Coordinates of C-alpha atoms in Angstrom, one line a residue:
M13 CA -6.8 30.1 21.4
T14 CA -8.7 26.0 21.6
S15 CA -6.9 24.1 18.8
K16 CA -9.9 23.1 15.7
R17 CA -7.3 20.6 14.6
K18 CA -8.1 17.3 15.6
N19 CA -7.0 15.6 18.8
H20 CA -5.9 12.6 19.1
F21 CA -5.1 12.2 22.9
E22 CA -8.0 13.5 23.9
N23 CA -8.8 9.6 25.7
T24 CA -5.7 9.4 26.9
E25 CA -5.7 9.1 31.3
P26 CA -3.3 10.9 32.9
S27 CA -1.1 8.9 35.6
K28 CA -2.0 9.2 39.2
I29 CA 1.5 10.6 40.8
S30 CA 1.7 10.9 45.4
K31 CA 2.6 14.4 46.6
A32 CA 5.6 12.1 48.2
E33 CA 6.4 11.2 44.4
I34 CA 5.5 14.8 42.8
N35 CA 8.1 16.0 45.5
E36 CA 10.6 13.6 44.1
I37 CA 10.5 14.8 40.4
K38 CA 11.2 18.5 41.7
E39 CA 14.0 17.7 43.2
L40 CA 15.3 16.1 40.3
V41 CA 14.0 18.3 37.6
N42 CA 16.1 21.1 39.3
Q43 CA 19.4 18.8 39.5
V44 CA 19.0 18.3 35.7
E45 CA 17.8 22.3 34.5
N46 CA 21.0 23.5 33.3
E47 CA 23.3 19.9 33.1
E48 CA 24.9 18.9 30.0
F49 CA 24.7 15.1 29.5
D50 CA 28.0 13.6 27.9
E51 CA 26.4 10.7 27.0
L52 CA 23.2 9.1 27.2
N53 CA 22.6 6.1 29.8
P54 CA 19.0 5.6 31.8
S55 CA 19.3 7.4 34.7
S56 CA 20.1 10.9 32.1
L57 CA 17.5 10.3 29.9
K58 CA 14.8 9.8 33.4
K59 CA 16.3 13.2 33.7
L60 CA 15.8 14.7 30.2
V61 CA 12.6 13.3 30.3
L62 CA 11.3 14.7 34.1
S63 CA 12.6 18.1 32.3
F64 CA 10.6 18.5 28.9
E65 CA 7.6 16.8 31.0
K66 CA 8.0 19.7 34.0
K67 CA 8.2 22.7 30.8
Y68 CA 5.3 20.9 28.6
L69 CA 2.9 21.1 31.9
K70 CA 4.6 24.2 32.8
N71 CA 3.5 25.8 29.1
Q72 CA -0.1 24.4 29.3
Q73 CA -1.0 25.9 32.7
L74 CA 0.2 29.1 31.2
R75 CA -1.9 28.8 28.1
D76 CA -5.0 27.8 29.8
K77 CA -4.5 30.8 32.7
Y78 CA -3.7 33.6 29.7
Q79 CA -5.6 32.6 26.7
N80 CA -5.6 35.8 25.4
E81 CA -2.5 37.2 26.8
P82 CA 0.6 35.1 24.9
E83 CA 2.5 37.8 26.1
K84 CA 2.9 35.3 30.6
F85 CA 3.1 31.7 28.1
M86 CA 6.3 33.0 25.3
E87 CA 8.8 32.1 27.7
S88 CA 7.7 29.3 28.5
E89 CA 7.0 28.6 24.7
I90 CA 10.9 29.0 24.6
D91 CA 12.3 27.0 27.2
L92 CA 9.7 24.2 26.1
H93 CA 11.1 24.6 22.1
E94 CA 14.8 24.1 23.7
E95 CA 13.4 21.1 25.9
I96 CA 12.5 19.5 22.7
K97 CA 15.5 20.1 21.0
K98 CA 17.4 18.6 24.1
L99 CA 15.4 15.0 23.2
Q100 CA 16.7 14.6 20.3
I101 CA 19.9 13.2 21.8
I102 CA 17.7 9.7 22.8
A103 CA 17.9 8.9 19.1
T104 CA 21.6 8.3 19.8
S105 CA 20.2 5.9 21.2
P106 CA 17.9 3.2 20.7
D107 CA 18.5 0.5 22.9
L108 CA 17.2 3.3 25.8
Y109 CA 14.3 3.5 23.7
K110 CA 12.2 1.0 25.1
L111 CA 12.8 2.9 28.3
F112 CA 11.9 5.9 26.2
V113 CA 8.1 4.9 25.8
S114 CA 7.3 3.6 29.3
L115 CA 8.1 7.1 30.7
G116 CA 4.8 8.2 28.9
S117 CA 6.3 11.9 27.1
I118 CA 5.4 10.2 23.8
V119 CA 1.8 10.6 24.6
S120 CA 2.4 14.3 25.6
L121 CA 5.2 15.0 22.5
G122 CA 2.3 13.7 19.8
S123 CA -0.8 16.1 21.9
L124 CA 2.4 19.2 20.7
L125 CA 1.9 17.9 17.0
I126 CA -1.6 20.5 17.4
H127 CA 0.5 22.9 19.7
D128 CA -1.3 25.7 18.5
N129 CA 2.3 27.5 18.3
T130 CA 3.7 26.4 14.9
D131 CA 7.5 25.9 15.7
I132 CA 6.7 23.6 18.8
S133 CA 4.8 21.4 16.0
I134 CA 7.9 21.3 13.8
S135 CA 10.3 21.1 16.5
V136 CA 8.1 17.0 17.6
I137 CA 8.2 16.6 13.7
D138 CA 12.1 16.8 13.7
L139 CA 11.9 15.2 16.9
F140 CA 10.5 11.9 16.1
N141 CA 12.0 11.7 12.8
E142 CA 15.4 11.4 14.4
L143 CA 13.7 8.9 16.6
I144 CA 12.0 6.7 14.0
E145 CA 15.1 7.0 11.8
A146 CA 17.3 5.0 14.6
E147 CA 14.8 2.8 14.7
D148 CA 16.2 -0.8 15.0
E149 CA 15.3 -4.0 15.8
E150 CA 19.0 -5.6 17.2
Q151 CA 19.0 -3.3 19.4
D152 CA 15.6 -2.4 19.6
P153 CA 13.7 -5.7 19.7
E154 CA 10.2 -4.7 20.8
M155 CA 10.1 -1.5 18.4
S156 CA 9.2 0.6 20.9
I157 CA 9.1 3.8 18.4
F158 CA 7.5 2.3 16.2
N159 CA 4.9 0.6 18.1
S160 CA 4.6 3.1 20.4
F161 CA 3.5 5.6 17.5
I162 CA 1.1 2.9 16.0
K163 CA -0.8 2.9 19.5
N164 CA -0.6 6.5 20.3
N165 CA -2.0 7.3 16.9
I166 CA 1.4 10.0 15.8
M167 CA 0.6 8.8 11.9
E168 CA -3.1 10.3 11.9
T169 CA -1.7 12.9 13.7
L170 CA 1.1 14.1 11.6
V171 CA -1.5 13.7 8.5
D172 CA -4.2 16.3 10.5
N173 CA -1.2 18.8 11.0
L174 CA -0.7 19.1 7.6
S175 CA -2.8 21.0 6.9
R176 CA -2.0 23.9 8.4
L177 CA 2.0 23.5 7.2
D178 CA 2.4 26.2 3.7
V179 CA 4.6 24.1 1.1
T180 CA 5.5 27.7 0.2
N181 CA 7.0 28.6 2.7
D182 CA 10.5 27.6 4.0
E183 CA 10.9 25.9 7.1
E184 CA 7.4 24.6 7.2
Q185 CA 8.1 22.7 3.7
Q186 CA 11.0 20.5 5.7
A187 CA 8.8 19.8 8.1
I188 CA 6.4 18.7 5.7
H189 CA 9.5 16.8 4.5
N190 CA 10.2 15.3 7.7
T191 CA 6.3 14.2 8.4
F192 CA 6.9 12.6 4.6
S193 CA 10.3 10.4 6.4
I194 CA 8.6 9.8 9.3
F195 CA 5.8 8.0 7.1
E196 CA 8.1 6.2 5.0
S197 CA 10.7 5.4 7.8
M198 CA 7.2 3.5 9.6
L199 CA 6.3 2.1 5.9
E200 CA 10.2 0.4 5.3
L201 CA 10.2 -0.9 9.8
G202 CA 6.3 -2.7 9.3
G203 CA 4.6 -1.8 6.5
S204 CA 1.7 -4.7 6.4
K205 CA 0.5 -1.6 10.0
S206 CA 1.6 1.3 8.4
A207 CA 0.0 1.6 5.8
P208 CA -3.8 0.5 6.2
I209 CA -3.2 3.6 8.5
L210 CA -2.4 5.2 6.3
A211 CA -4.5 4.7 3.9
S212 CA -7.8 4.0 5.7
K213 CA -7.2 6.0 9.0
S214 CA -6.0 9.0 8.0
Q215 CA -6.7 11.8 4.7
L216 CA -2.9 11.6 3.5
F217 CA -4.3 10.6 0.1
K218 CA -6.2 13.9 0.2
Y219 CA -2.8 16.0 0.7
L220 CA -1.3 13.3 -1.4
L221 CA -2.5 15.0 -4.3
N222 CA -2.8 18.3 -3.8
Y223 CA 1.0 18.5 -3.5
I224 CA 1.0 16.4 -6.6
S225 CA -1.4 18.5 -8.8
T226 CA -0.5 20.7 -10.5
A227 CA -3.5 22.3 -12.4
A228 CA -4.1 26.3 -13.3
T229 CA -6.0 26.6 -10.7
T230 CA -3.8 25.9 -7.8
T231 CA -3.0 29.4 -6.5
T232 CA 0.6 27.5 -6.0
T233 CA 3.2 25.8 -7.1
T234 CA 3.9 22.0 -5.1
P235 CA 8.2 22.4 -5.0
T236 CA 9.6 19.3 -6.9
P237 CA 11.1 18.0 -4.0
I238 CA 7.8 17.8 -2.3
K239 CA 5.5 16.8 -5.5
L240 CA 8.8 13.8 -5.7
Y241 CA 8.1 12.5 -2.1
S242 CA 4.5 12.5 -2.3
S243 CA 4.3 10.1 -5.6
E244 CA 7.1 8.1 -3.7
L245 CA 4.7 7.8 -0.3
L246 CA 1.9 6.8 -2.8
S247 CA 3.6 3.8 -4.6
S248 CA 5.3 2.5 -1.2
I249 CA 1.3 2.1 0.2
F250 CA -0.1 0.9 -2.8
L251 CA 2.8 -1.6 -2.9
N252 CA 2.7 -2.8 1.6
D253 CA -1.6 -2.0 1.5
E254 CA -3.6 -4.3 -1.7
N255 CA -6.7 -3.1 0.0
S256 CA -5.8 1.4 -0.3
R257 CA -5.3 0.0 -4.3
L258 CA -9.4 0.8 -4.1
I259 CA -9.3 3.2 -0.8
F260 CA -7.1 5.0 -3.4
T261 CA -9.5 4.6 -6.9
K262 CA -13.7 4.7 -4.4
K263 CA -13.0 7.4 -2.4
Y264 CA -10.5 9.8 -4.1
N265 CA -11.4 8.5 -8.0
G266 CA -7.1 8.1 -8.0
I267 CA -6.7 7.1 -11.6
E268 CA -8.7 9.1 -12.9
K269 CA -6.4 11.9 -11.0
L270 CA -3.6 10.2 -12.0
L271 CA -4.1 9.9 -15.7
V272 CA -4.6 13.8 -15.9
L273 CA -1.7 14.3 -14.2
L274 CA 0.5 12.4 -16.4
S275 CA -1.5 13.8 -19.4
Q276 CA 0.3 17.1 -19.2
F277 CA 3.5 15.0 -20.5
I278 CA 2.4 14.4 -23.6
K279 CA 3.1 17.9 -24.7
K280 CA 5.6 18.9 -21.5
Q281 CA 8.6 16.5 -21.4
P282 CA 10.0 16.2 -17.4
E283 CA 12.6 19.6 -17.1
S284 CA 14.5 18.0 -14.8
L285 CA 15.9 14.4 -13.1
Q286 CA 13.7 14.3 -10.2
E287 CA 10.6 15.3 -12.3
T288 CA 11.5 12.4 -14.8
E289 CA 11.8 10.5 -11.0
F290 CA 8.2 11.7 -10.2
V291 CA 7.1 11.0 -13.6
E292 CA 7.8 7.3 -13.2
N293 CA 6.7 7.2 -9.7
I294 CA 3.1 8.6 -10.9
F295 CA 3.0 5.5 -14.0
S296 CA 4.7 2.9 -11.2
S297 CA 2.1 3.6 -9.6
I298 CA -0.6 3.4 -11.6
C299 CA 0.8 -0.2 -12.1
S300 CA 0.4 -1.1 -8.8
L301 CA -4.0 0.0 -8.8
L302 CA -3.9 -1.8 -12.0
L303 CA -2.3 -5.5 -10.3
N304 CA -5.3 -7.9 -9.6
N305 CA -7.5 -5.6 -8.9
N306 CA -10.6 -5.4 -11.8
E307 CA -12.7 -3.1 -10.1
N308 CA -9.1 -0.9 -10.7
K309 CA -9.3 -1.9 -14.2
E310 CA -12.3 -0.9 -14.5
S311 CA -12.0 2.9 -13.8
F312 CA -8.4 3.0 -15.9
L313 CA -11.2 1.7 -18.5
K314 CA -14.0 4.7 -17.3
S315 CA -10.6 7.5 -17.4
E316 CA -9.4 6.7 -21.0
G317 CA -6.5 5.4 -19.4
I318 CA -5.9 2.8 -23.2
Q319 CA -6.6 5.6 -25.1
L320 CA -3.8 8.4 -22.8
M321 CA -1.3 5.0 -22.8
L322 CA -2.0 4.7 -26.7
I323 CA -0.7 8.1 -27.6
F324 CA 2.2 8.4 -25.6
I325 CA 3.7 5.2 -27.5
K326 CA 2.1 7.2 -30.4
K327 CA 3.5 10.7 -29.9
K328 CA 7.0 8.7 -29.0
T329 CA 7.2 10.6 -25.5
Q330 CA 9.6 9.8 -23.5
Q331 CA 7.5 7.5 -21.3
R332 CA 6.8 5.3 -24.2
G333 CA 8.8 2.6 -22.3
S334 CA 6.4 3.4 -19.0
A335 CA 2.9 3.6 -20.9
L336 CA 3.9 -0.4 -22.7
K337 CA 4.0 -0.9 -19.0
I338 CA 0.3 0.1 -18.1
L339 CA -1.1 -1.4 -20.7
D340 CA 0.2 -4.6 -19.7
Y341 CA -0.8 -4.6 -16.5
A342 CA -4.2 -3.3 -17.6
L343 CA -4.7 -5.9 -20.4
T344 CA -4.1 -9.1 -18.0
D345 CA -6.8 -11.1 -17.2
S346 CA -9.6 -7.9 -18.2
K347 CA -11.7 -8.9 -21.6
K348 CA -13.0 -5.8 -21.6
S349 CA -9.3 -4.1 -21.2
N350 CA -8.4 -6.5 -24.6
E351 CA -11.7 -5.5 -26.5
M352 CA -11.1 -2.1 -25.7
F353 CA -7.4 -2.0 -26.5
V354 CA -8.7 -3.7 -30.2
Q355 CA -11.9 -1.3 -30.8
E356 CA -8.8 2.2 -29.9
L357 CA -6.9 1.1 -32.4
G358 CA -4.0 -0.4 -30.3
L359 CA -2.7 -3.1 -32.4
K360 CA -2.2 -0.9 -35.0
T361 CA 0.3 1.5 -32.8
L362 CA 1.7 -2.2 -30.5
F363 CA 2.8 -4.5 -33.9
S364 CA 4.4 -0.9 -35.3
S365 CA 6.4 -0.2 -31.6
F366 CA 6.7 -4.6 -32.1
M367 CA 8.5 -4.6 -35.9
K368 CA 10.0 -0.7 -36.0
K369 CA 12.7 0.1 -34.1
I370 CA 12.5 3.6 -32.2
K371 CA 14.0 7.2 -34.1
S372 CA 12.8 10.2 -32.3
K373 CA 14.8 13.3 -31.5
H374 CA 15.2 11.5 -27.8
S375 CA 18.2 10.1 -26.1
K376 CA 18.7 6.4 -27.0
K377 CA 18.9 5.7 -23.9
I378 CA 15.0 6.8 -23.3
Y379 CA 13.6 3.6 -24.6
N380 CA 15.2 0.0 -23.0
E381 CA 14.3 -2.1 -25.9
S382 CA 14.6 -5.4 -23.7
Q383 CA 12.3 -3.9 -21.1
D384 CA 9.4 -2.8 -24.3
Q385 CA 9.8 -6.2 -25.9
E386 CA 9.0 -7.8 -23.0
H387 CA 5.6 -5.7 -22.2
I388 CA 4.4 -5.8 -26.8
V389 CA 5.4 -10.0 -26.3
T390 CA 2.9 -9.9 -22.5
I391 CA 0.4 -8.1 -24.4
L392 CA 0.3 -9.8 -27.5
Y393 CA -0.3 -12.9 -25.2
S394 CA -2.7 -11.4 -22.9
L395 CA -5.2 -10.5 -26.2
L396 CA -4.7 -14.2 -27.8
R397 CA -5.5 -15.4 -24.3
N398 CA -8.9 -13.0 -23.3
L399 CA -11.1 -12.5 -26.5
D400 CA -13.0 -14.6 -28.0
T401 CA -11.5 -16.8 -30.2
T402 CA -14.8 -16.6 -32.7
S403 CA -15.4 -12.3 -32.0
D404 CA -14.5 -9.6 -34.6
Y405 CA -11.2 -8.2 -32.0
Y406 CA -9.8 -12.0 -32.2
S407 CA -10.4 -11.6 -36.1
R408 CA -9.0 -8.4 -36.0
L409 CA -5.4 -9.5 -34.1
M410 CA -5.7 -12.8 -36.3
V411 CA -5.4 -10.4 -39.3
K412 CA -2.5 -8.5 -38.2
F413 CA -0.6 -11.9 -37.6
N414 CA -1.4 -13.4 -41.4
E415 CA -0.7 -10.0 -43.2
D416 CA 2.8 -9.2 -45.0
N417 CA 3.6 -12.8 -45.8
F418 CA 3.9 -13.3 -41.6
E419 CA 6.0 -11.2 -41.3
K420 CA 5.2 -10.8 -37.3
I421 CA 6.1 -14.6 -36.9
D422 CA 9.3 -14.4 -38.5
K423 CA 9.9 -11.6 -35.9
L424 CA 8.5 -13.7 -33.0
L425 CA 11.0 -16.4 -34.5
E426 CA 13.7 -13.7 -35.2
L427 CA 13.8 -12.6 -31.2
H428 CA 13.4 -17.0 -30.0
F429 CA 16.7 -17.4 -31.3
K430 CA 18.2 -13.8 -29.0
Y431 CA 16.6 -14.9 -26.7
F432 CA 17.4 -18.1 -26.9
K433 CA 20.9 -18.0 -26.4
K434 CA 20.8 -15.3 -24.7
V435 CA 19.0 -17.8 -21.7
Q436 CA 21.9 -20.2 -23.0
L437 CA 25.0 -18.2 -22.8
A438 CA 23.5 -17.5 -19.2
D439 CA 22.9 -20.3 -17.9
K440 CA 26.6 -21.8 -19.3
N441 CA 28.1 -18.9 -17.0
L442 CA 26.1 -20.2 -13.8
K443 CA 27.1 -23.8 -14.1
K444 CA 30.7 -22.3 -14.4
N445 CA 30.0 -20.0 -12.1
K446 CA 28.5 -23.4 -9.6
K447 CA 31.5 -25.3 -10.6
E448 CA 34.3 -22.6 -9.2
E449 CA 32.6 -22.1 -5.9
D450 CA 32.8 -24.4 -2.4
D451 CA 29.3 -26.3 -1.6
E452 CA 30.2 -27.3 1.2
D453 CA 26.6 -25.7 2.7
E454 CA 23.6 -28.2 1.3
D455 CA 21.3 -25.4 3.3
D456 CA 22.1 -22.7 0.9
D457 CA 20.7 -25.1 -2.5
E458 CA 17.1 -23.6 -1.6
D459 CA 18.7 -19.4 -1.8
D460 CA 20.8 -21.2 -5.0
D461 CA 17.4 -22.7 -6.9
E462 CA 16.4 -18.7 -6.6
E463 CA 18.9 -17.1 -7.4
I464 CA 19.6 -18.8 -10.2
L465 CA 15.8 -18.5 -11.3
L466 CA 16.3 -14.7 -10.8
K467 CA 19.1 -14.3 -13.1
R468 CA 17.8 -16.9 -15.5
L469 CA 15.2 -14.3 -15.7
D470 CA 17.2 -11.0 -16.4
A471 CA 18.7 -12.7 -19.1
G472 CA 15.5 -13.2 -20.7
L473 CA 14.0 -15.9 -19.8
F474 CA 10.5 -13.6 -19.4
T475 CA 10.2 -12.9 -23.0
L476 CA 11.2 -15.4 -24.0
Q477 CA 8.6 -17.8 -22.5
Y478 CA 6.2 -15.8 -23.8
I479 CA 7.5 -16.0 -26.9
D480 CA 7.3 -19.6 -27.6
L481 CA 3.6 -19.3 -26.0
I482 CA 2.5 -16.8 -28.8
L483 CA 3.9 -18.7 -31.1
A484 CA 2.8 -22.3 -30.2
L485 CA -0.1 -21.3 -29.2
L486 CA -0.9 -19.4 -32.9
S487 CA 0.5 -22.5 -34.4
K488 CA -2.7 -24.8 -32.9
E489 CA -4.7 -21.4 -34.2
N490 CA -3.9 -21.5 -38.2
K491 CA -2.2 -24.0 -40.1
E492 CA 0.5 -22.1 -41.9
I493 CA 1.7 -20.3 -38.4
S494 CA 2.4 -24.4 -37.7
N495 CA 3.4 -25.5 -40.6
K496 CA 6.2 -22.1 -40.2
I497 CA 6.8 -23.2 -37.2
K498 CA 7.5 -27.0 -37.4
D499 CA 10.0 -27.0 -40.8
S500 CA 13.0 -27.0 -38.0
Q501 CA 12.4 -29.2 -35.4
D502 CA 15.6 -27.8 -33.7
L503 CA 13.2 -25.3 -32.9
Q504 CA 10.4 -27.5 -32.3
N505 CA 12.5 -28.7 -29.4
E506 CA 13.7 -25.5 -28.2
I507 CA 9.9 -24.4 -27.5
K508 CA 9.1 -27.6 -26.2
I509 CA 12.2 -26.9 -23.1
I510 CA 11.2 -23.7 -22.4
L511 CA 7.2 -23.7 -22.1
N512 CA 7.7 -27.3 -19.8
E513 CA 10.1 -26.1 -18.0
Y514 CA 7.9 -22.6 -17.4
I515 CA 4.5 -24.8 -16.6
E516 CA 6.0 -25.8 -13.7
T517 CA 6.0 -22.1 -12.4
V518 CA 2.8 -21.7 -13.1
N519 CA 0.1 -21.4 -10.2
K520 CA -2.8 -21.3 -11.5
E521 CA -4.8 -24.4 -12.1
S522 CA -6.2 -23.1 -15.1
E523 CA -3.5 -21.5 -17.0
S524 CA -1.7 -24.6 -16.6
K525 CA -3.7 -26.9 -18.1
F526 CA -3.9 -24.6 -21.4
I527 CA -0.4 -24.6 -21.0
K528 CA 0.1 -28.3 -21.3
S529 CA -2.7 -28.8 -24.6
L530 CA -0.2 -26.0 -26.3
I531 CA 2.4 -28.3 -25.8
D532 CA 0.6 -31.5 -26.7
S533 CA -1.1 -30.2 -29.8
F534 CA 2.0 -28.8 -30.5

């Protein structure tokens, strides 16, 4: 029977071996067939590979000769299966990976991924997973297994093989899991090389979307562990390859499919920790898709993403914070997104969340107040920066800040003092720790500066910077707000300190000039 699955090994050139070499190989194989290895070394590795290649060749020959008589090649299939299992010992010696790859068996093993006997294919997947998990640059400086998988189209073949693995069968479900584990290892070892292959040279996105789908029309339900792993791979590919985000949206209509998937969790909350993690991964994937990508933001708007996120917030679901984060990403540097947000009455929902403490049936642990406040103030800044100041949208925004005797300004001032104190306290602790440390190695100064900045940001500096940007901008736009803020000289000085410090970290020249103009007019 000829396999219809895509064969990425069709054009592989066979090795040319002399008769003398064949006789030598036969002699070595006869010696090794029943030999057990206590430890692996170059000599025993060569014997293992030779034994495997003999069983591989024999099985091929018998299958070709007796295509319609499986009983005549079944014994060779069992022998081949056992031989593949023996090769797992190689994973204990990554220092021998270079030699193993040079012997050419990755090509033979790769072709077995599409073997008609699924058990053979599954045993190769298991072996490849063991090998790549143990890949170690220290023991294998040339990253032999990783680069061999790239060179020999192993990932593409693994993706093609997913089409015949039944997710409801325990053994095949484990094979899917191991396949994903191989992809995960490849992404960790070299995401810049492996992510583009998975995104553009294979149909992996198609399979991942099928696995995470729970549409009523599907005949089988994907087990939660596979759904979770699928969502993790999506996130990882998007993080490693910017182009994959466009491919996912353009070729697979991915943003709309992810939004449809999330919509079911408005009424139905995740039922387990795994399902909760799965949902959070989908939210994170959407954030990655929107990051610095105007085309994907257009798709998000067309798929009514803003409306869906506002529903998550209004309903006070467990995903409220994640919805705020997505809106933060969607509105950044996008005039259309900001206008759509106002048009869909997002201001009412946003300011309601800004002014009130969350009270809901869910555990308090679900909501992270500091993270929510960070996303809310970033959204507010996006609205102030991206809406046309002569538009009705901008007027509606300013009305919100002016109404109820400037209560939103009072809230911003309250948050300024809260986060300014937190950052001050963090600065004191950092100075104290620095004095206690032995600062003999001057080469670490740059790393120390980065670590200090990260700790200050964690303490709330990022949120404080955006609060003060909003206060400075509103002060420029409205005289009454300006008077309210400038009543306190200390407050003015604090805001200037924060903004002068922030401007040093801004890479975008236009934004840097804008902030400088705010400081000068403040």
